Amino acid sequence: MSNNAFDHKTDVLIIGSGPVGLFAIFQCGMLKMKCHVVDTLEMIGGQCTALYPEKPIYDIPAWPEISGGDLIKNLEEQVAPFNPVYHLNQQVVEVKEGAEKSWIVTTSIGTKIHTKAIIIAAGVGAFGPNKPPLENLEAYEGKSVFYMVRNKESFRGKRIVIAGGGDSALDWSIALADIAEHISVIHRRPKFRGAPECVDKLHKLAETPKLDIVTPYQLQGLEGNAQTGQLDAVIVKDLDNNEKSIKADVLLPFFGLSMNLGPIATWGLNMDNSHIKVDPSTSETSTPGIFAIGDVVHYPGKLKLILTGFSESACAAHAIHPLVHPGEALHFEYSTTSGVPKIA
Ligand code: FAD
């Protein structure tokens, strides 16, 4: 359920709909606490959907292999009985104390949510791709210039230029080689930074007509129809400014991500660099009533893994229960005993 009306009341407000934020809906729901979730992105799933929807994850318990996209689909299904309300495409910009131990959270488009507790599951913060400084780039974005691969099949039979020298550039050059018509890999240095076995695979592919390694070159310009957003060619230049044109239907620049905790860093929480310090037994921050879980937190021994975040969400939900249901005893129960309660 998505809701864009402007004033809301909930038990728990979750900032971030990555895998850990989503699982927090489940843990809160099991303790009969209603959740609203805000995310800057237009879809739920955080890094899993935005960065690697088709890549396999191997360390989710009881799933020998599951793609980032399927993990999020399953989580969405698992939390559906609790009727979470998603507020997407908006960033939480302000957190203020309200009356009687409550909080008022405001988003970038003016949505106000009154809540009894807050869980920050903001991962690496609001993130976006580092973009190459090319003239007219916006005209091609989303049409023939893409910063992530959501659906590999959409690139079948295309001439693809991949720019970058790290893991994403290598991984996608290899993964798309069997479906693309041709791939050119542009990197400003002759050496690639990625995993050695991937570098070897790339050089093997470059011995075939399928793939060219174009180094040391960097992106210089785009040629095509700026009205329709369809590329014809990518212009590259070497260190002596010699230019050449490479025919292309698609450009995939992989220059890493800019990550920005943004306003969260100004909410007076105890921070360690760009991470929020929490008590690992409760996931509570230095501000009572505000909790943090997942990649955004720091405590001694913290592992930035989805599975660790899942466990933190269970601790946070139990610690939040007395704030939402004061005076009500919380008896620890297995889900096999309690079943899955429904929340309106
Ligand atoms: P995220 O997934 O980062 O989600 C945070 C969400 O918060 C984002 O959607 C963001 O838009 C939103 N947000 C941030 N600030 C705000 C704000 N102010 N207002 C509103 N919304 C906000 N982990 C594993 O365990 N196993 C793996 O095999 C694995 N493979 C990986 C492969 C790749 C290529 C990458 C990049 C990561 C991998 N990870 C893996 C790491 C894993 O994806 C992260 O640990 C996980 O996504 C963290 O989840 P999260 O919910 O804490 O944060």
Short mmCIF file of C-alpha atoms and ligand atoms in Angstrom, two decimals:
data_model
loop_
_atom_site.label_atom_id
_atom_site.label_comp_id
_atom_site.label_asym_id
_atom_site.label_seq_id
_atom_site.Cartn_x
_atom_site.Cartn_y
_atom_site.Cartn_z
CA MET A 1 0.00 0.00 0.00
CA SER A 2 1.35 3.43 -0.88
CA ASN A 3 -0.01 6.60 0.65
CA ASN A 4 0.86 10.14 -0.30
CA ALA A 5 -1.61 12.09 1.84
CA PHE A 6 0.22 14.51 4.07
CA ASP A 7 -0.54 13.77 7.74
CA HIS A 8 -0.17 10.35 9.33
CA LYS A 9 0.01 8.65 12.68
CA THR A 10 1.81 5.36 13.31
CA ASP A 11 3.47 3.26 15.98
CA VAL A 12 6.86 3.00 14.28
CA LEU A 13 8.35 5.05 11.48
CA ILE A 14 11.10 3.29 9.52
CA ILE A 15 13.52 5.42 7.52
CA GLY A 16 14.75 3.29 4.61
CA SER A 17 13.12 0.39 2.77
CA GLY A 18 16.24 -1.69 2.17
CA PRO A 19 16.16 -5.38 3.17
CA VAL A 20 16.77 -4.52 6.80
CA GLY A 21 14.11 -1.80 6.98
CA LEU A 22 11.64 -4.22 5.36
CA PHE A 23 12.37 -6.99 7.84
CA ALA A 24 11.85 -4.48 10.68
CA ILE A 25 8.23 -4.17 9.48
CA PHE A 26 7.91 -7.92 10.07
CA GLN A 27 9.50 -7.88 13.51
CA CYS A 28 7.39 -4.90 14.61
CA GLY A 29 4.27 -6.47 13.10
CA MET A 30 4.79 -9.67 15.06
CA LEU A 31 4.63 -7.49 18.19
CA LYS A 32 1.46 -5.78 16.90
CA MET A 33 3.11 -2.50 15.99
CA LYS A 34 2.04 -0.69 12.82
CA CYS A 35 4.79 0.72 10.56
CA HIS A 36 5.12 3.50 8.01
CA VAL A 37 8.25 3.47 5.83
CA VAL A 38 9.87 6.38 3.98
CA ASP A 39 12.42 6.01 1.20
CA THR A 40 14.10 8.47 -1.16
CA LEU A 41 14.08 5.93 -3.97
CA GLU A 42 11.06 5.27 -6.16
CA MET A 43 11.01 1.58 -5.27
CA ILE A 44 11.56 -0.47 -2.12
CA GLY A 45 14.62 -2.69 -1.64
CA GLY A 46 17.56 -0.32 -1.06
CA GLN A 47 20.88 -1.57 -2.40
CA CYS A 48 19.39 -4.96 -3.40
CA THR A 49 17.00 -3.52 -5.98
CA ALA A 50 18.94 -0.40 -6.89
CA LEU A 51 22.38 -1.96 -7.29
CA TYR A 52 22.20 -5.70 -7.83
CA PRO A 53 18.67 -6.98 -8.52
CA GLU A 54 19.93 -9.86 -10.69
CA LYS A 55 23.06 -10.79 -8.77
CA PRO A 56 22.94 -13.90 -6.60
CA ILE A 57 23.31 -13.63 -2.82
CA TYR A 58 24.61 -16.80 -1.16
CA ASP A 59 24.52 -16.01 2.55
CA ILE A 60 20.84 -15.61 3.36
CA PRO A 61 19.94 -18.46 5.75
CA ALA A 62 17.95 -21.26 4.11
CA TRP A 63 18.37 -19.72 0.64
CA PRO A 64 21.42 -21.37 -0.98
CA GLU A 65 21.13 -18.73 -3.70
CA ILE A 66 18.70 -15.86 -4.18
CA SER A 67 18.92 -12.73 -6.34
CA GLY A 68 18.76 -9.28 -4.77
CA GLY A 69 15.44 -8.65 -6.54
CA ASP A 70 13.85 -11.92 -5.39
CA LEU A 71 14.97 -11.37 -1.80
CA ILE A 72 13.09 -8.06 -1.79
CA LYS A 73 10.04 -9.61 -3.48
CA ASN A 74 9.93 -12.27 -0.76
CA LEU A 75 10.35 -9.72 2.02
CA GLU A 76 7.55 -7.61 0.55
CA GLU A 77 5.31 -10.68 0.60
CA GLN A 78 6.38 -11.60 4.13
CA VAL A 79 5.51 -8.15 5.53
CA ALA A 80 2.27 -7.70 3.54
CA PRO A 81 0.00 -9.05 6.36
CA PHE A 82 1.10 -6.09 8.47
CA ASN A 83 -0.15 -3.54 5.91
CA PRO A 84 2.87 -1.25 5.96
CA VAL A 85 2.41 2.19 4.42
CA TYR A 86 5.22 3.14 2.04
CA HIS A 87 6.05 6.79 1.34
CA LEU A 88 8.44 6.55 -1.61
CA ASN A 89 10.30 9.17 -3.63
CA GLN A 90 10.80 11.36 -0.57
CA GLN A 91 13.60 11.88 1.89
CA VAL A 92 13.18 12.28 5.63
CA VAL A 93 14.54 15.76 6.23
CA GLU A 94 13.48 16.56 9.80
CA VAL A 95 12.88 14.72 13.05
CA LYS A 96 11.32 16.73 15.89
CA GLU A 97 10.08 15.78 19.35
CA GLY A 98 6.30 15.86 19.60
CA ALA A 99 4.00 15.74 22.62
CA GLU A 100 4.07 12.87 25.14
CA LYS A 101 7.16 11.00 24.05
CA SER A 102 6.31 11.05 20.38
CA TRP A 103 8.15 12.20 17.27
CA ILE A 104 7.15 14.20 14.23
CA VAL A 105 9.00 13.21 11.07
CA THR A 106 8.85 15.44 8.00
CA THR A 107 9.81 14.47 4.46
CA SER A 108 11.11 16.46 1.52
CA ILE A 109 7.62 16.75 0.01
CA GLY A 110 6.00 17.83 3.26
CA THR A 111 4.57 14.50 4.47
CA LYS A 112 4.31 14.58 8.28
CA ILE A 113 4.27 11.36 10.27
CA HIS A 114 3.56 11.32 14.01
CA THR A 115 5.16 8.25 15.54
CA LYS A 116 5.96 6.70 18.90
CA ALA A 117 9.37 5.42 17.81
CA ILE A 118 11.74 5.75 14.88
CA ILE A 119 13.94 3.10 13.30
CA ILE A 120 16.68 4.46 11.05
CA ALA A 121 17.52 1.80 8.43
CA ALA A 122 19.13 4.25 6.03
CA GLY A 123 21.99 2.00 4.90
CA VAL A 124 24.71 4.01 3.27
CA GLY A 125 22.35 6.97 3.09
CA ALA A 126 20.55 8.32 0.11
CA PHE A 127 22.67 7.13 -2.78
CA GLY A 128 23.08 7.87 -6.43
CA PRO A 129 25.57 7.14 -9.22
CA ASN A 130 28.64 9.26 -9.88
CA LYS A 131 27.91 10.60 -13.36
CA PRO A 132 30.44 11.38 -16.09
CA PRO A 133 30.59 15.09 -16.97
CA LEU A 134 29.23 14.74 -20.53
CA GLU A 135 27.29 17.33 -22.47
CA ASN A 136 23.62 16.42 -23.00
CA LEU A 137 23.91 13.40 -20.70
CA GLU A 138 20.40 13.93 -19.22
CA ALA A 139 18.82 13.61 -22.66
CA TYR A 140 20.04 10.00 -22.89
CA GLU A 141 19.63 8.93 -19.25
CA GLY A 142 17.12 6.14 -18.76
CA LYS A 143 16.86 5.64 -22.54
CA SER A 144 20.32 4.59 -23.63
CA VAL A 145 22.53 5.60 -20.70
CA PHE A 146 22.00 3.51 -17.56
CA TYR A 147 23.84 3.50 -14.23
CA MET A 148 22.57 0.10 -13.19
CA VAL A 149 21.30 -3.03 -14.88
CA ARG A 150 17.74 -3.85 -13.77
CA ASN A 151 17.00 -6.35 -16.50
CA LYS A 152 19.84 -7.95 -18.39
CA GLU A 153 17.53 -9.10 -21.20
CA SER A 154 16.80 -5.52 -22.26
CA PHE A 155 20.39 -5.36 -23.55
CA ARG A 156 20.12 -8.41 -25.80
CA GLY A 157 21.63 -7.79 -29.26
CA LYS A 158 22.88 -4.27 -28.36
CA ARG A 159 26.24 -2.63 -28.90
CA ILE A 160 27.22 -1.73 -25.36
CA VAL A 161 29.93 0.61 -24.11
CA ILE A 162 30.83 -0.03 -20.48
CA ALA A 163 32.95 2.61 -18.75
CA GLY A 164 34.87 2.07 -15.50
CA GLY A 165 37.61 -0.09 -14.06
CA GLY A 166 36.10 -1.60 -10.90
CA ASP A 167 34.01 -4.63 -9.97
CA SER A 168 30.72 -3.41 -11.50
CA ALA A 169 32.33 -2.65 -14.87
CA LEU A 170 34.04 -6.05 -14.91
CA ASP A 171 31.06 -8.03 -13.62
CA TRP A 172 28.65 -6.56 -16.14
CA SER A 173 31.09 -6.82 -19.05
CA ILE A 174 31.32 -10.53 -18.34
CA ALA A 175 27.63 -11.03 -17.55
CA LEU A 176 26.41 -9.23 -20.68
CA ALA A 177 28.95 -10.71 -23.08
CA ASP A 178 26.73 -13.65 -24.00
CA ILE A 179 23.71 -11.53 -24.91
CA ALA A 180 25.19 -8.29 -26.29
CA GLU A 181 26.10 -7.90 -29.95
CA HIS A 182 29.37 -6.31 -28.90
CA ILE A 183 30.91 -4.77 -25.78
CA SER A 184 33.60 -2.08 -25.54
CA VAL A 185 35.11 -1.59 -22.11
CA ILE A 186 36.56 1.89 -21.59
CA HIS A 187 38.97 2.58 -18.74
CA ARG A 188 41.34 5.47 -18.23
CA ARG A 189 44.11 3.17 -17.00
CA PRO A 190 45.44 -0.02 -18.63
CA LYS A 191 45.01 -1.88 -15.30
CA PHE A 192 41.62 -2.82 -13.88
CA ARG A 193 40.91 -2.64 -10.12
CA GLY A 194 38.47 -5.56 -9.85
CA ALA A 195 38.88 -9.13 -8.63
CA PRO A 196 41.82 -10.86 -10.41
CA GLU A 197 39.69 -13.76 -11.70
CA CYS A 198 37.29 -11.25 -13.30
CA VAL A 199 40.19 -9.35 -14.86
CA ASP A 200 41.42 -12.66 -16.35
CA LYS A 201 37.95 -13.45 -17.71
CA LEU A 202 37.73 -10.00 -19.26
CA HIS A 203 41.09 -10.42 -21.03
CA LYS A 204 39.98 -13.85 -22.30
CA LEU A 205 36.80 -12.30 -23.73
CA ALA A 206 38.91 -9.57 -25.36
CA GLU A 207 40.60 -12.31 -27.41
CA THR A 208 37.22 -12.93 -29.08
CA PRO A 209 35.35 -10.60 -31.50
CA LYS A 210 32.70 -10.08 -28.76
CA LEU A 211 34.61 -7.61 -26.63
CA ASP A 212 37.20 -4.85 -26.96
CA ILE A 213 39.19 -3.34 -24.13
CA VAL A 214 39.74 0.33 -24.89
CA THR A 215 42.47 1.71 -22.58
CA PRO A 216 43.79 4.20 -21.55
CA TYR A 217 40.76 6.16 -22.71
CA GLN A 218 38.04 8.15 -21.03
CA LEU A 219 34.58 9.28 -22.02
CA GLN A 220 34.50 12.53 -23.97
CA GLY A 221 31.07 12.88 -25.55
CA LEU A 222 27.84 11.32 -26.78
CA GLU A 223 26.47 11.20 -30.32
CA GLY A 224 22.90 10.37 -31.15
CA ASN A 225 19.40 11.78 -31.21
CA ALA A 226 19.01 13.91 -28.10
CA GLN A 227 15.25 14.23 -28.82
CA THR A 228 14.60 10.50 -28.59
CA GLY A 229 17.51 9.79 -26.25
CA GLN A 230 18.91 7.13 -28.59
CA LEU A 231 22.71 6.94 -28.74
CA ASP A 232 24.63 6.18 -31.95
CA ALA A 233 28.17 6.45 -30.66
CA VAL A 234 30.32 7.29 -27.68
CA ILE A 235 33.35 9.53 -28.17
CA VAL A 236 36.42 8.66 -26.12
CA LYS A 237 39.81 10.33 -25.81
CA ASP A 238 43.26 9.18 -24.74
CA LEU A 239 45.75 10.99 -22.52
CA ASP A 240 47.00 13.02 -25.51
CA ASN A 241 43.44 14.09 -26.34
CA ASN A 242 43.26 11.89 -29.44
CA GLU A 243 39.59 11.13 -29.95
CA LYS A 244 37.83 8.16 -31.45
CA SER A 245 34.21 7.21 -31.93
CA ILE A 246 32.78 3.86 -30.79
CA LYS A 247 29.43 2.75 -32.17
CA ALA A 248 27.01 2.22 -29.31
CA ASP A 249 23.32 1.63 -28.60
CA VAL A 250 23.86 1.74 -24.86
CA LEU A 251 26.35 3.34 -22.46
CA LEU A 252 26.77 1.91 -18.96
CA PRO A 253 29.01 4.18 -16.87
CA PHE A 254 30.10 2.46 -13.63
CA PHE A 255 31.96 5.10 -11.67
CA GLY A 256 30.77 4.14 -8.21
CA LEU A 257 28.18 5.69 -6.00
CA SER A 258 27.99 8.90 -4.10
CA MET A 259 26.50 8.17 -0.71
CA ASN A 260 25.18 10.81 1.54
CA LEU A 261 23.67 10.39 4.97
CA GLY A 262 22.27 13.87 4.39
CA PRO A 263 20.08 15.32 7.10
CA ILE A 264 20.45 12.26 9.41
CA ALA A 265 23.92 13.46 10.35
CA THR A 266 22.39 16.64 11.80
CA TRP A 267 19.86 15.05 14.14
CA GLY A 268 22.18 15.15 17.16
CA LEU A 269 22.76 11.38 17.28
CA ASN A 270 26.05 10.00 18.52
CA MET A 271 27.96 9.27 15.29
CA ASP A 272 31.15 7.45 14.31
CA ASN A 273 32.20 8.88 10.94
CA SER A 274 29.06 8.40 8.87
CA HIS A 275 27.61 5.65 11.06
CA ILE A 276 25.22 5.87 13.97
CA LYS A 277 26.45 4.42 17.25
CA VAL A 278 23.93 2.09 18.89
CA ASP A 279 23.65 -0.20 21.88
CA PRO A 280 23.83 -3.61 20.14
CA SER A 281 21.49 -5.24 22.68
CA THR A 282 18.60 -2.91 21.74
CA SER A 283 19.78 -1.04 18.63
CA GLU A 284 18.87 2.18 20.43
CA THR A 285 20.83 5.30 19.49
CA SER A 286 22.06 7.94 21.94
CA THR A 287 18.55 9.51 21.69
CA PRO A 288 15.89 7.47 23.52
CA GLY A 289 13.10 6.45 21.15
CA ILE A 290 15.30 6.55 18.05
CA PHE A 291 16.74 3.21 16.97
CA ALA A 292 19.07 2.33 14.09
CA ILE A 293 19.71 -0.96 12.27
CA GLY A 294 21.52 -2.33 9.21
CA ASP A 295 24.43 -0.82 7.32
CA VAL A 296 24.00 2.60 8.93
CA VAL A 297 24.97 1.46 12.45
CA HIS A 298 28.21 1.03 14.25
CA TYR A 299 29.11 -0.99 17.34
CA PRO A 300 32.19 -3.08 18.11
CA GLY A 301 32.20 -6.15 15.87
CA LYS A 302 29.44 -4.90 13.53
CA LEU A 303 29.28 -6.86 10.27
CA LYS A 304 27.68 -5.11 7.31
CA LEU A 305 25.60 -8.08 6.24
CA ILE A 306 21.91 -8.42 5.52
CA LEU A 307 21.64 -11.22 8.04
CA THR A 308 23.16 -9.10 10.83
CA GLY A 309 20.67 -6.35 10.02
CA PHE A 310 17.78 -8.83 10.25
CA SER A 311 18.84 -9.77 13.75
CA GLU A 312 19.22 -6.10 14.75
CA SER A 313 15.65 -5.48 13.60
CA ALA A 314 14.37 -8.15 16.02
CA CYS A 315 16.27 -6.56 18.93
CA ALA A 316 14.96 -3.10 18.00
CA ALA A 317 11.34 -4.28 17.78
CA HIS A 318 11.49 -5.86 21.25
CA ALA A 319 13.08 -2.71 22.69
CA ILE A 320 10.42 -0.51 21.06
CA HIS A 321 7.43 -2.57 22.31
CA PRO A 322 7.16 -0.82 25.73
CA LEU A 323 7.14 2.59 24.01
CA VAL A 324 4.20 1.62 21.83
CA HIS A 325 2.33 -0.57 24.33
CA PRO A 326 3.33 0.85 27.75
CA GLY A 327 2.42 -1.34 30.68
CA GLU A 328 1.70 -4.35 28.48
CA ALA A 329 3.86 -7.33 29.33
CA LEU A 330 5.78 -8.71 26.39
CA HIS A 331 6.05 -12.48 26.53
CA PHE A 332 8.69 -13.89 24.25
CA GLU A 333 7.02 -16.23 21.78
CA TYR A 334 8.16 -18.27 18.79
CA SER A 335 6.33 -17.51 15.54
CA THR A 336 5.38 -21.18 15.39
CA THR A 337 3.33 -20.52 18.55
CA SER A 338 2.03 -17.01 17.92
CA GLY A 339 1.34 -17.29 14.18
CA VAL A 340 1.35 -14.09 12.14
CA PRO A 341 -1.01 -11.48 13.58
CA LYS A 342 -2.85 -9.24 11.09
CA ILE A 343 -2.58 -5.47 11.39
CA ALA A 344 -5.12 -3.15 9.78
P1 FAD B 1 20.17 -0.24 2.18
O1 FAD B 1 19.95 -1.46 1.39
O2 FAD B 1 21.33 0.65 1.86
O3 FAD B 1 18.83 0.65 2.13
C1 FAD B 1 18.78 1.91 2.76
C2 FAD B 1 17.62 2.70 2.18
O4 FAD B 1 17.46 3.91 2.95
C3 FAD B 1 17.86 3.14 0.74
O5 FAD B 1 16.79 2.68 -0.07
C4 FAD B 1 17.91 4.69 0.81
O6 FAD B 1 17.31 5.31 -0.31
C5 FAD B 1 17.09 4.97 2.07
N1 FAD B 1 17.41 6.23 2.74
C6 FAD B 1 18.63 6.67 3.16
N2 FAD B 1 18.51 7.87 3.76
C7 FAD B 1 17.18 8.20 3.71
C8 FAD B 1 16.42 9.33 4.16
N3 FAD B 1 16.96 10.37 4.84
N4 FAD B 1 15.07 9.35 3.91
C9 FAD B 1 14.49 8.31 3.23
N5 FAD B 1 15.16 7.22 2.82
C10 FAD B 1 16.50 7.16 3.05
N6 FAD B 1 25.15 -8.29 1.80
C11 FAD B 1 25.04 -9.60 2.17
O7 FAD B 1 24.68 -9.89 3.32
N7 FAD B 1 25.35 -10.61 1.27
C12 FAD B 1 25.74 -10.35 -0.03
O8 FAD B 1 26.03 -11.26 -0.80
C13 FAD B 1 25.82 -8.98 -0.44
N8 FAD B 1 26.19 -8.66 -1.72
C14 FAD B 1 26.26 -7.35 -2.09
C15 FAD B 1 26.60 -7.04 -3.41
C16 FAD B 1 26.67 -5.72 -3.81
C17 FAD B 1 27.04 -5.39 -5.24
C18 FAD B 1 26.39 -4.66 -2.87
C19 FAD B 1 26.46 -3.21 -3.29
C20 FAD B 1 26.05 -4.97 -1.56
C21 FAD B 1 25.99 -6.30 -1.14
N9 FAD B 1 25.64 -6.64 0.16
C22 FAD B 1 25.53 -7.95 0.53
C23 FAD B 1 25.37 -5.61 1.18
C24 FAD B 1 23.86 -5.44 1.42
O9 FAD B 1 23.20 -5.09 0.22
C25 FAD B 1 23.65 -4.39 2.49
O10 FAD B 1 24.23 -4.85 3.70
C26 FAD B 1 22.15 -4.15 2.70
O11 FAD B 1 21.54 -3.65 1.54
C27 FAD B 1 21.94 -3.19 3.85
O12 FAD B 1 20.57 -3.04 4.00
P2 FAD B 1 19.94 -1.77 4.71
O13 FAD B 1 18.47 -2.01 4.69
O14 FAD B 1 20.64 -1.51 5.99
O15 FAD B 1 20.33 -0.52 3.76
#
